[in-house]
Amino acid sequence: MKSIISYIEKGVSVFTSIAEFSAAKGVRKAGIVAQTTQSFDNLMTFVAAAMKRFPEVRVFNTICNATALRQQESTGLAEWPT
């Protein structure tokens, strides 16, 4: 996350949880950038909440395809009957 934040201009708010941006005042535009190792489900939960809160939301999905595939496979294995 520090890498992503290092590209943000000073004075721009950074929210790392839904609770943080739910309390934000005066914010009208939001940009969402997902870490490459974040799960797609977590990203979509964050996006859905942001769309309810802010008039303008832009999403930059940087989740690595290989990571997403590994997460899907791991989830499938975890649900495999024993």
Coordinates of N, CA and C in Angstrom, one line a residue:
M1 N 0.8 -1.2 0.0 CA 0.0 0.0 0.0 C 0.9 1.3 0.0
K2 N 2.0 1.2 0.6 CA 2.9 2.4 0.7 C 3.3 2.8 -0.7
S3 N 3.5 1.8 -1.6 CA 3.9 2.2 -3.0 C 2.8 3.0 -3.7
I4 N 1.5 2.5 -3.5 CA 0.4 3.2 -4.2 C 0.3 4.6 -3.6
I5 N 0.4 4.7 -2.3 CA 0.2 6.0 -1.6 C 1.3 7.0 -2.0
S6 N 2.5 6.5 -2.3 CA 3.6 7.4 -2.7 C 3.3 8.2 -3.9
Y7 N 2.4 7.8 -4.8 CA 2.0 8.5 -6.0 C 0.9 9.5 -5.8
I8 N 0.3 9.6 -4.6 CA -0.8 10.5 -4.4 C -0.3 11.9 -4.0
E9 N -1.0 12.9 -4.5 CA -0.6 14.3 -4.2 C -0.9 14.5 -2.7
K10 N -0.2 15.4 -2.1 CA -0.4 15.8 -0.7 C -1.8 16.5 -0.6
G11 N -2.5 16.2 0.5 CA -3.8 16.7 0.7 C -4.9 15.8 0.3
V12 N -4.6 14.8 -0.4 CA -5.6 13.8 -0.9 C -5.9 12.8 0.2
S13 N -7.1 12.6 0.5 CA -7.5 11.6 1.6 C -7.3 10.2 1.1
V14 N -6.8 9.3 1.9 CA -6.6 7.9 1.6 C -7.4 7.1 2.6
F15 N -8.2 6.3 2.1 CA -9.1 5.5 3.0 C -8.7 4.0 2.8
T16 N -8.5 3.3 3.8 CA -8.1 1.9 3.7 C -9.2 0.9 4.2
S17 N -10.4 1.5 4.6 CA -11.5 0.7 5.1 C -12.8 1.4 4.8
I18 N -13.9 0.7 4.7 CA -15.2 1.3 4.5 C -15.6 2.2 5.6
A19 N -15.2 1.9 6.8 CA -15.5 2.7 8.0 C -14.9 4.1 7.8
E20 N -13.7 4.1 7.3 CA -12.9 5.4 7.2 C -13.7 6.3 6.2
F21 N -14.0 5.8 5.0 CA -14.7 6.7 4.1 C -16.1 7.0 4.4
S22 N -16.8 6.2 5.2 CA -18.1 6.4 5.6 C -18.2 7.7 6.5
A23 N -17.1 8.0 7.2 CA -17.1 9.1 8.1 C -16.6 10.4 7.4
A24 N -16.1 10.3 6.1 CA -15.5 11.4 5.4 C -16.5 12.5 5.1
K25 N -16.1 13.7 5.2 CA -16.9 14.9 5.0 C -16.4 15.6 3.8
G26 N -17.2 16.1 2.9 CA -16.8 16.9 1.8 C -16.2 16.2 0.6
V27 N -16.1 14.9 0.6 CA -15.5 14.2 -0.5 C -16.6 13.9 -1.5
R28 N -16.3 14.3 -2.8 CA -17.3 14.0 -3.8 C -16.8 13.0 -4.9
K29 N -15.5 12.9 -5.0 CA -14.9 12.0 -6.0 C -14.0 11.0 -5.3
A30 N -14.1 9.8 -5.7 CA -13.2 8.7 -5.1 C -12.6 7.9 -6.2
G31 N -11.3 7.6 -6.0 CA -10.6 6.7 -6.9 C -10.2 5.4 -6.1
I32 N -10.5 4.3 -6.6 CA -10.2 3.0 -5.9 C -9.2 2.3 -6.6
V33 N -8.1 2.0 -5.9 CA -7.0 1.2 -6.5 C -6.8 0.0 -5.6
A34 N -6.9 -1.2 -6.2 CA -6.7 -2.4 -5.5 C -5.3 -2.9 -5.5
Q35 N -4.8 -3.4 -4.4 CA -3.4 -4.0 -4.4 C -3.5 -5.2 -5.3
T36 N -2.4 -5.6 -5.9 CA -2.4 -6.7 -6.8 C -2.7 -8.1 -6.1
T37 N -2.6 -8.1 -4.8 CA -2.9 -9.4 -4.0 C -4.2 -9.4 -3.4
Q38 N -5.0 -8.3 -3.5 CA -6.3 -8.2 -3.0 C -7.3 -9.2 -3.7
S39 N -8.3 -9.7 -3.0 CA -9.2 -10.6 -3.6 C -10.3 -9.7 -4.4
F40 N -10.8 -10.2 -5.5 CA -11.8 -9.5 -6.3 C -13.0 -9.3 -5.5
D41 N -13.4 -10.2 -4.6 CA -14.6 -10.1 -3.8 C -14.5 -8.9 -2.8
N42 N -13.3 -8.7 -2.2 CA -13.0 -7.6 -1.3 C -13.1 -6.3 -2.1
L43 N -12.5 -6.3 -3.3 CA -12.6 -5.1 -4.1 C -14.0 -4.7 -4.4
M44 N -14.8 -5.7 -4.8 CA -16.2 -5.4 -5.2 C -17.0 -4.9 -4.0
T45 N -16.7 -5.4 -2.8 CA -17.4 -5.0 -1.6 C -17.1 -3.5 -1.3
F46 N -15.8 -3.1 -1.5 CA -15.4 -1.8 -1.3 C -16.0 -0.8 -2.3
V47 N -16.0 -1.3 -3.6 CA -16.6 -0.5 -4.7 C -18.1 -0.2 -4.5
A48 N -18.8 -1.3 -4.1 CA -20.3 -1.1 -3.8 C -20.5 -0.1 -2.7
A49 N -19.8 -0.2 -1.7 CA -20.0 0.8 -0.6 C -19.6 2.2 -1.0
A50 N -18.5 2.3 -1.8 CA -18.1 3.7 -2.3 C -19.1 4.3 -3.2
M51 N -19.7 3.4 -4.0 CA -20.7 3.9 -5.0 C -22.0 4.5 -4.3
K52 N -22.3 3.9 -3.1 CA -23.4 4.4 -2.3 C -23.0 5.7 -1.6
R53 N -21.7 6.0 -1.4 CA -21.3 7.1 -0.6 C -20.9 8.3 -1.4
F54 N -20.2 8.1 -2.6 CA -19.7 9.2 -3.4 C -20.4 9.4 -4.7
P55 N -20.6 10.6 -5.2 CA -21.2 10.8 -6.5 C -20.4 10.3 -7.6
E56 N -19.1 10.3 -7.6 CA -18.2 9.9 -8.6 C -17.2 8.9 -8.1
V57 N -17.1 7.7 -8.7 CA -16.2 6.7 -8.3 C -15.5 6.1 -9.5
R58 N -14.2 6.1 -9.5 CA -13.4 5.5 -10.6 C -12.6 4.3 -10.0
V59 N -12.7 3.2 -10.6 CA -12.0 2.0 -10.1 C -10.9 1.6 -11.0
F60 N -9.7 1.3 -10.4 CA -8.6 0.8 -11.2 C -8.2 -0.5 -10.6
N61 N -8.6 -1.6 -11.3 CA -8.4 -2.9 -10.9 C -7.0 -3.4 -11.3
T62 N -6.1 -3.4 -10.3 CA -4.7 -3.8 -10.6 C -4.5 -5.2 -10.0
I63 N -5.5 -6.0 -9.8 CA -5.4 -7.3 -9.2 C -4.8 -8.2 -10.3
C64 N -3.7 -8.8 -10.0 CA -2.9 -9.7 -11.0 C -3.8 -10.9 -11.3
N65 N -3.9 -11.1 -12.6 CA -4.7 -12.3 -13.1 C -4.2 -13.6 -12.5
A66 N -2.9 -13.8 -12.4 CA -2.4 -15.1 -11.9 C -2.8 -15.2 -10.4
T67 N -2.8 -14.1 -9.7 CA -3.2 -14.1 -8.3 C -4.7 -14.4 -8.2
A68 N -5.5 -13.8 -9.0 CA -6.9 -14.0 -9.0 C -7.2 -15.5 -9.2
L69 N -6.5 -16.1 -10.2 CA -6.8 -17.5 -10.5 C -6.3 -18.4 -9.3
R70 N -5.2 -18.1 -8.7 CA -4.8 -18.9 -7.5 C -5.8 -18.8 -6.4
Q71 N -6.4 -17.6 -6.2 CA -7.3 -17.4 -5.1 C -8.6 -18.2 -5.4
Q72 N -9.0 -18.2 -6.7 CA -10.2 -19.0 -7.1 C -9.9 -20.5 -6.8
E73 N -8.8 -21.0 -7.2 CA -8.4 -22.4 -7.1 C -8.3 -22.7 -5.6
S74 N -7.8 -21.9 -4.8 CA -7.7 -22.1 -3.3 C -9.1 -22.2 -2.7
T75 N -9.9 -21.3 -3.1 CA -11.3 -21.3 -2.6 C -12.0 -22.6 -3.0
G76 N -11.8 -23.0 -4.2 CA -12.4 -24.3 -4.7 C -11.9 -25.5 -3.9
L77 N -10.6 -25.5 -3.6 CA -10.0 -26.6 -2.9 C -10.5 -26.6 -1.4
A78 N -10.7 -25.4 -0.9 CA -11.2 -25.3 0.5 C -12.6 -25.8 0.6
E79 N -13.4 -25.7 -0.4 CA -14.8 -26.1 -0.4 C -14.9 -27.6 -0.8
W80 N -13.8 -28.2 -1.3 CA -13.9 -29.6 -1.7 C -14.3 -30.6 -0.6
P81 N -15.2 -31.4 -0.9 CA -15.7 -32.3 0.2 C -14.6 -33.3 0.7
T82 N -14.6 -33.5 2.0 CA -13.6 -34.4 2.5 C -14.1 -35.8 2.8

